[in-house]
GROMACS .gro file of N, CA, C and O in nm:
model
  352
    1UNK      N    1   0.071  -0.143  -0.017
    1UNK     CA    2   0.018   0.007  -0.005
    1UNK      C    3   0.098   0.139   0.008
    1UNK      O    4   0.060   0.249  -0.058
    2UNK      N    5   0.213   0.116   0.028
    2UNK     CA    6   0.278   0.220   0.078
    2UNK      C    7   0.331   0.291  -0.069
    2UNK      O    8   0.341   0.430  -0.094
    3UNK      N    9   0.346   0.181  -0.165
    3UNK     CA   10   0.373   0.232  -0.303
    3UNK      C   11   0.247   0.311  -0.375
    3UNK      O   12   0.289   0.408  -0.457
    4UNK      N   13   0.165   0.295  -0.325
    4UNK     CA   14   0.023   0.398  -0.383
    4UNK      C   15   0.044   0.545  -0.362
    4UNK      O   16  -0.027   0.612  -0.442
    5UNK      N   17   0.155   0.610  -0.216
    5UNK     CA   18   0.133   0.703  -0.205
    5UNK      C   19   0.274   0.780  -0.224
    5UNK      O   20   0.264   0.910  -0.240
    6UNK      N   21   0.354   0.710  -0.279
    6UNK     CA   22   0.496   0.764  -0.286
    6UNK      C   23   0.499   0.787  -0.448
    6UNK      O   24   0.445   0.732  -0.560
    7UNK      N   25   0.545   0.944  -0.486
    7UNK     CA   26   0.517   0.960  -0.623
    7UNK      C   27   0.672   0.910  -0.676
    7UNK      O   28   0.794   0.876  -0.673
    8UNK      N   29   0.650   0.846  -0.807
    8UNK     CA   30   0.696   0.727  -0.901
    8UNK      C   31   0.737   0.790  -1.031
    8UNK      O   32   0.601   0.810  -1.120
    9UNK      N   33   0.824   0.793  -1.098
    9UNK     CA   34   0.836   0.834  -1.233
    9UNK      C   35   0.864   0.716  -1.321
    9UNK      O   36   0.938   0.646  -1.272
   10UNK      N   37   0.789   0.696  -1.441
   10UNK     CA   38   0.837   0.619  -1.504
   10UNK      C   39   0.878   0.693  -1.652
   10UNK      O   40   0.799   0.784  -1.720
   11UNK      N   41   0.926   0.604  -1.753
   11UNK     CA   42   0.978   0.665  -1.869
   11UNK      C   43   0.955   0.557  -1.989
   11UNK      O   44   0.983   0.460  -1.961
   12UNK      N   45   0.976   0.593  -2.083
   12UNK     CA   46   0.950   0.507  -2.206
   12UNK      C   47   1.076   0.469  -2.255
   12UNK      O   48   1.196   0.535  -2.262
   13UNK      N   49   1.094   0.321  -2.223
   13UNK     CA   50   1.227   0.243  -2.240
   13UNK      C   51   1.253   0.231  -2.391
   13UNK      O   52   1.371   0.257  -2.436
   14UNK      N   53   1.161   0.261  -2.508
   14UNK     CA   54   1.167   0.229  -2.656
   14UNK      C   55   1.124   0.324  -2.719
   14UNK      O   56   1.046   0.409  -2.656
   15UNK      N   57   1.178   0.318  -2.827
   15UNK     CA   58   1.129   0.466  -2.917
   15UNK      C   59   0.970   0.444  -2.959
   15UNK      O   60   0.910   0.535  -3.000
   16UNK      N   61   0.915   0.320  -2.936
   16UNK     CA   62   0.802   0.298  -3.002
   16UNK      C   63   0.666   0.290  -2.893
   16UNK      O   64   0.571   0.232  -2.918
   17UNK      N   65   0.742   0.310  -2.764
   17UNK     CA   66   0.627   0.280  -2.661
   17UNK      C   67   0.515   0.389  -2.678
   17UNK      O   68   0.596   0.499  -2.690
   18UNK      N   69   0.398   0.359  -2.607
   18UNK     CA   70   0.309   0.404  -2.619
   18UNK      C   71   0.168   0.333  -2.642
   18UNK      O   72   0.162   0.216  -2.663
   19UNK      N   73   0.116   0.407  -2.670
   19UNK     CA   74  -0.103   0.331  -2.703
   19UNK      C   75  -0.118   0.392  -2.823
   19UNK      O   76  -0.126   0.485  -2.860
   20UNK      N   77  -0.131   0.288  -2.907
   20UNK     CA   78  -0.212   0.283  -3.065
   20UNK      C   79  -0.354   0.262  -3.074
   20UNK      O   80  -0.386   0.196  -3.010
   21UNK      N   81  -0.386   0.333  -3.185
   21UNK     CA   82  -0.524   0.299  -3.214
   21UNK      C   83  -0.505   0.165  -3.318
   21UNK      O   84  -0.446   0.216  -3.392
   22UNK      N   85  -0.608   0.112  -3.307
   22UNK     CA   86  -0.615  -0.004  -3.462
   22UNK      C   87  -0.763   0.052  -3.530
   22UNK      O   88  -0.849   0.034  -3.455
   23UNK      N   89  -0.707   0.055  -3.646
   23UNK     CA   90  -0.812   0.073  -3.749
   23UNK      C   91  -0.844  -0.001  -3.843
   23UNK      O   92  -0.722  -0.032  -3.909
   24UNK      N   93  -0.952  -0.036  -3.864
   24UNK     CA   94  -1.015  -0.114  -3.968
   24UNK      C   95  -1.092  -0.082  -4.078
   24UNK      O   96  -1.233   0.004  -4.043
   25UNK      N   97  -1.054  -0.010  -4.220
   25UNK     CA   98  -1.158   0.051  -4.288
   25UNK      C   99  -1.214   0.189  -4.236
   25UNK      O  100  -1.281   0.202  -4.261
   26UNK      N  101  -1.135   0.236  -4.154
   26UNK     CA  102  -1.124   0.397  -4.109
   26UNK      C  103  -1.233   0.391  -4.003
   26UNK      O  104  -1.302   0.504  -3.923
   27UNK      N  105  -1.241   0.226  -3.940
   27UNK     CA  106  -1.316   0.220  -3.814
   27UNK      C  107  -1.225   0.188  -3.673
   27UNK      O  108  -1.144   0.093  -3.717
   28UNK      N  109  -1.267   0.243  -3.581
   28UNK     CA  110  -1.156   0.223  -3.437
   28UNK      C  111  -1.229   0.096  -3.398
   28UNK      O  112  -1.308   0.059  -3.381
   29UNK      N  113  -1.123  -0.015  -3.392
   29UNK     CA  114  -1.187  -0.139  -3.306
   29UNK      C  115  -1.114  -0.161  -3.204
   29UNK      O  116  -1.111  -0.267  -3.173
   30UNK      N  117  -0.981  -0.105  -3.213
   30UNK     CA  118  -0.927  -0.117  -3.048
   30UNK      C  119  -0.832  -0.039  -3.033
   30UNK      O  120  -0.776   0.055  -3.124
   31UNK      N  121  -0.750  -0.072  -2.911
   31UNK     CA  122  -0.610  -0.053  -2.897
   31UNK      C  123  -0.500  -0.146  -2.872
   31UNK      O  124  -0.543  -0.248  -2.831
   32UNK      N  125  -0.408  -0.072  -2.844
   32UNK     CA  126  -0.241  -0.137  -2.845
   32UNK      C  127  -0.152  -0.081  -2.771
   32UNK      O  128  -0.092   0.051  -2.758
   33UNK      N  129  -0.148  -0.132  -2.645
   33UNK     CA  130  -0.027  -0.069  -2.568
   33UNK      C  131   0.125  -0.142  -2.568
   33UNK      O  132   0.113  -0.267  -2.540
   34UNK      N  133   0.217  -0.063  -2.644
   34UNK     CA  134   0.331  -0.141  -2.680
   34UNK      C  135   0.446  -0.066  -2.542
   34UNK      O  136   0.452   0.029  -2.536
   35UNK      N  137   0.557  -0.169  -2.531
   35UNK     CA  138   0.660  -0.138  -2.429
   35UNK      C  139   0.748  -0.194  -2.452
   35UNK      O  140   0.726  -0.378  -2.480
   36UNK      N  141   0.877  -0.124  -2.501
   36UNK     CA  142   0.990  -0.196  -2.490
   36UNK      C  143   1.105  -0.188  -2.393
   36UNK      O  144   1.098  -0.096  -2.341
   37UNK      N  145   1.188  -0.288  -2.408
   37UNK     CA  146   1.309  -0.278  -2.317
   37UNK      C  147   1.403  -0.428  -2.390
   37UNK      O  148   1.424  -0.480  -2.398
   38UNK      N  149   1.554  -0.327  -2.437
   38UNK     CA  150   1.645  -0.374  -2.523
   38UNK      C  151   1.605  -0.454  -2.626
   38UNK      O  152   1.608  -0.580  -2.638
   39UNK      N  153   1.507  -0.379  -2.701
   39UNK     CA  154   1.431  -0.452  -2.847
   39UNK      C  155   1.348  -0.580  -2.794
   39UNK      O  156   1.284  -0.657  -2.918
   40UNK      N  157   1.310  -0.617  -2.665
   40UNK     CA  158   1.227  -0.702  -2.656
   40UNK      C  159   1.065  -0.617  -2.612
   40UNK      O  160   1.100  -0.516  -2.543
   41UNK      N  161   1.000  -0.677  -2.696
   41UNK     CA  162   0.868  -0.594  -2.687
   41UNK      C  163   0.712  -0.687  -2.622
   41UNK      O  164   0.761  -0.788  -2.607
   42UNK      N  165   0.690  -0.634  -2.560
   42UNK     CA  166   0.534  -0.690  -2.504
   42UNK      C  167   0.415  -0.579  -2.511
   42UNK      O  168   0.427  -0.453  -2.526
   43UNK      N  169   0.332  -0.643  -2.579
   43UNK     CA  170   0.212  -0.543  -2.593
   43UNK      C  171   0.032  -0.608  -2.531
   43UNK      O  172   0.071  -0.721  -2.557
   44UNK      N  173  -0.015  -0.534  -2.543
   44UNK     CA  174  -0.155  -0.539  -2.474
   44UNK      C  175  -0.253  -0.534  -2.581
   44UNK      O  176  -0.269  -0.413  -2.598
   45UNK      N  177  -0.346  -0.596  -2.643
   45UNK     CA  178  -0.458  -0.540  -2.739
   45UNK      C  179  -0.566  -0.542  -2.666
   45UNK      O  180  -0.644  -0.658  -2.639
   46UNK      N  181  -0.671  -0.435  -2.685
   46UNK     CA  182  -0.779  -0.474  -2.656
   46UNK      C  183  -0.885  -0.424  -2.739
   46UNK      O  184  -0.882  -0.308  -2.824
   47UNK      N  185  -1.011  -0.459  -2.753
   47UNK     CA  186  -1.134  -0.433  -2.825
   47UNK      C  187  -1.199  -0.359  -2.773
   47UNK      O  188  -1.221  -0.282  -2.650
   48UNK      N  189  -1.279  -0.251  -2.831
   48UNK     CA  190  -1.325  -0.138  -2.830
   48UNK      C  191  -1.484  -0.155  -2.798
   48UNK      O  192  -1.588  -0.099  -2.744
   49UNK      N  193  -1.523  -0.267  -2.879
   49UNK     CA  194  -1.693  -0.310  -2.856
   49UNK      C  195  -1.707  -0.353  -2.699
   49UNK      O  196  -1.626  -0.438  -2.648
   50UNK      N  197  -1.812  -0.262  -2.648
   50UNK     CA  198  -1.829  -0.300  -2.500
   50UNK      C  199  -1.896  -0.461  -2.458
   50UNK      O  200  -1.872  -0.480  -2.364
   51UNK      N  201  -1.934  -0.514  -2.585
   51UNK     CA  202  -1.987  -0.649  -2.562
   51UNK      C  203  -1.904  -0.749  -2.607
   51UNK      O  204  -1.938  -0.878  -2.585
   52UNK      N  205  -1.782  -0.707  -2.633
   52UNK     CA  206  -1.648  -0.809  -2.651
   52UNK      C  207  -1.545  -0.800  -2.560
   52UNK      O  208  -1.510  -0.686  -2.537
   53UNK      N  209  -1.533  -0.853  -2.519
   53UNK     CA  210  -1.421  -0.903  -2.400
   53UNK      C  211  -1.249  -0.932  -2.439
   53UNK      O  212  -1.211  -0.976  -2.357
   54UNK      N  213  -1.266  -0.920  -2.568
   54UNK     CA  214  -1.144  -0.997  -2.642
   54UNK      C  215  -1.015  -0.915  -2.611
   54UNK      O  216  -1.021  -0.808  -2.618
   55UNK      N  217  -0.924  -0.968  -2.562
   55UNK     CA  218  -0.800  -0.878  -2.531
   55UNK      C  219  -0.659  -1.025  -2.581
   55UNK      O  220  -0.700  -1.116  -2.547
   56UNK      N  221  -0.565  -0.949  -2.605
   56UNK     CA  222  -0.431  -1.032  -2.596
   56UNK      C  223  -0.311  -0.951  -2.564
   56UNK      O  224  -0.306  -0.827  -2.562
   57UNK      N  225  -0.229  -1.020  -2.527
   57UNK     CA  226  -0.096  -1.039  -2.448
   57UNK      C  227  -0.013  -1.082  -2.546
   57UNK      O  228   0.005  -1.203  -2.555
   58UNK      N  229   0.054  -1.014  -2.633
   58UNK     CA  230   0.181  -1.040  -2.729
   58UNK      C  231   0.282  -1.004  -2.679
   58UNK      O  232   0.339  -0.893  -2.617
   59UNK      N  233   0.424  -1.083  -2.742
   59UNK     CA  234   0.539  -1.052  -2.713
   59UNK      C  235   0.642  -1.054  -2.844
   59UNK      O  236   0.572  -1.139  -2.905
   60UNK      N  237   0.727  -0.981  -2.847
   60UNK     CA  238   0.845  -1.024  -2.982
   60UNK      C  239   0.948  -0.925  -3.012
   60UNK      O  240   0.966  -0.887  -2.860
   61UNK      N  241   1.006  -0.954  -3.054
   61UNK     CA  242   1.172  -0.853  -3.076
   61UNK      C  243   1.185  -0.759  -3.154
   61UNK      O  244   1.078  -0.788  -3.312
   62UNK      N  245   1.221  -0.666  -3.151
   62UNK     CA  246   1.208  -0.542  -3.283
   62UNK      C  247   1.343  -0.529  -3.317
   62UNK      O  248   1.412  -0.522  -3.233
   63UNK      N  249   1.348  -0.533  -3.453
   63UNK     CA  250   1.425  -0.487  -3.512
   63UNK      C  251   1.480  -0.411  -3.609
   63UNK      O  252   1.365  -0.406  -3.752
   64UNK      N  253   1.500  -0.299  -3.608
   64UNK     CA  254   1.480  -0.165  -3.675
   64UNK      C  255   1.312  -0.103  -3.629
   64UNK      O  256   1.270  -0.101  -3.520
   65UNK      N  257   1.259  -0.089  -3.721
   65UNK     CA  258   1.140  -0.072  -3.746
   65UNK      C  259   1.037  -0.189  -3.732
   65UNK      O  260   0.896  -0.142  -3.753
   66UNK      N  261   1.090  -0.294  -3.739
   66UNK     CA  262   0.992  -0.401  -3.757
   66UNK      C  263   1.014  -0.510  -3.652
   66UNK      O  264   1.103  -0.506  -3.557
   67UNK      N  265   0.881  -0.544  -3.637
   67UNK     CA  266   0.838  -0.639  -3.488
   67UNK      C  267   0.776  -0.767  -3.518
   67UNK      O  268   0.650  -0.741  -3.618
   68UNK      N  269   0.807  -0.896  -3.485
   68UNK     CA  270   0.735  -0.998  -3.484
   68UNK      C  271   0.680  -1.039  -3.358
   68UNK      O  272   0.729  -1.065  -3.253
   69UNK      N  273   0.545  -1.019  -3.345
   69UNK     CA  274   0.481  -1.089  -3.200
   69UNK      C  275   0.424  -1.231  -3.234
   69UNK      O  276   0.365  -1.245  -3.346
   70UNK      N  277   0.433  -1.296  -3.107
   70UNK     CA  278   0.302  -1.376  -3.091
   70UNK      C  279   0.269  -1.379  -2.961
   70UNK      O  280   0.281  -1.312  -2.872
   71UNK      N  281   0.133  -1.473  -2.935
   71UNK     CA  282   0.067  -1.447  -2.821
   71UNK      C  283   0.113  -1.533  -2.727
   71UNK      O  284   0.211  -1.623  -2.688
   72UNK      N  285   0.101  -1.460  -2.592
   72UNK     CA  286   0.151  -1.536  -2.459
   72UNK      C  287   0.019  -1.517  -2.372
   72UNK      O  288   0.040  -1.623  -2.290
   73UNK      N  289  -0.087  -1.469  -2.401
   73UNK     CA  290  -0.210  -1.496  -2.328
   73UNK      C  291  -0.316  -1.438  -2.420
   73UNK      O  292  -0.309  -1.335  -2.473
   74UNK      N  293  -0.438  -1.465  -2.399
   74UNK     CA  294  -0.557  -1.402  -2.428
   74UNK      C  295  -0.675  -1.488  -2.492
   74UNK      O  296  -0.654  -1.626  -2.443
   75UNK      N  297  -0.733  -1.475  -2.575
   75UNK     CA  298  -0.861  -1.553  -2.641
   75UNK      C  299  -0.806  -1.665  -2.740
   75UNK      O  300  -0.888  -1.730  -2.806
   76UNK      N  301  -0.758  -1.588  -2.835
   76UNK     CA  302  -0.676  -1.632  -2.951
   76UNK      C  303  -0.532  -1.660  -2.960
   76UNK      O  304  -0.463  -1.552  -2.892
   77UNK      N  305  -0.509  -1.755  -3.067
   77UNK     CA  306  -0.351  -1.744  -3.088
   77UNK      C  307  -0.312  -1.653  -3.231
   77UNK      O  308  -0.336  -1.679  -3.326
   78UNK      N  309  -0.210  -1.551  -3.173
   78UNK     CA  310  -0.172  -1.485  -3.296
   78UNK      C  311  -0.029  -1.484  -3.304
   78UNK      O  312   0.065  -1.524  -3.242
   79UNK      N  313  -0.035  -1.443  -3.473
   79UNK     CA  314   0.162  -1.411  -3.511
   79UNK      C  315   0.146  -1.302  -3.627
   79UNK      O  316   0.069  -1.317  -3.686
   80UNK      N  317   0.185  -1.205  -3.535
   80UNK     CA  318   0.164  -1.069  -3.628
   80UNK      C  319   0.284  -1.001  -3.669
   80UNK      O  320   0.404  -0.989  -3.534
   81UNK      N  321   0.318  -0.931  -3.780
   81UNK     CA  322   0.440  -0.875  -3.810
   81UNK      C  323   0.426  -0.720  -3.823
   81UNK      O  324   0.288  -0.700  -3.870
   82UNK      N  325   0.473  -0.671  -3.777
   82UNK     CA  326   0.456  -0.521  -3.753
   82UNK      C  327   0.563  -0.409  -3.815
   82UNK      O  328   0.681  -0.459  -3.776
   83UNK      N  329   0.535  -0.287  -3.881
   83UNK     CA  330   0.617  -0.184  -3.924
   83UNK      C  331   0.560  -0.107  -3.868
   83UNK      O  332   0.482  -0.042  -3.841
   84UNK      N  333   0.664  -0.020  -3.775
   84UNK     CA  334   0.655   0.107  -3.717
   84UNK      C  335   0.658   0.201  -3.790
   84UNK      O  336   0.795   0.212  -3.852
   85UNK      N  337   0.591   0.308  -3.859
   85UNK     CA  338   0.635   0.408  -3.961
   85UNK      C  339   0.608   0.553  -3.848
   85UNK      O  340   0.543   0.568  -3.775
   86UNK      N  341   0.712   0.640  -3.908
   86UNK     CA  342   0.728   0.758  -3.834
   86UNK      C  343   0.646   0.875  -3.900
   86UNK      O  344   0.689   0.887  -4.011
   87UNK      N  345   0.567   0.896  -3.833
   87UNK     CA  346   0.441   0.981  -3.875
   87UNK      C  347   0.415   1.104  -3.794
   87UNK      O  348   0.331   1.175  -3.741
   88UNK      N  349   0.574   1.179  -3.803
   88UNK     CA  350   0.526   1.284  -3.710
   88UNK      C  351   0.504   1.434  -3.793
   88UNK      O  352   0.529   1.462  -3.896
   0.00000   0.00000   0.00000
């Protein structure tokens, strides 16, 4: 309980850490929270549909802007290849 009252700073460890929206045909279908440490990435995918409790935990390795993820927990088995684009 003590940790709840202490000020704690957290920092992004990787250049692509953050929360991303998942859009299909210009429709928001979910979010993915990505976290990286030494090119090892972990992500949680969440659906936006209140009647669908689908979520996935995936992990993978990033090489430059590419990452390959596989499921570690959730409702379905996934193998996903991702390319992170710089859109500033």
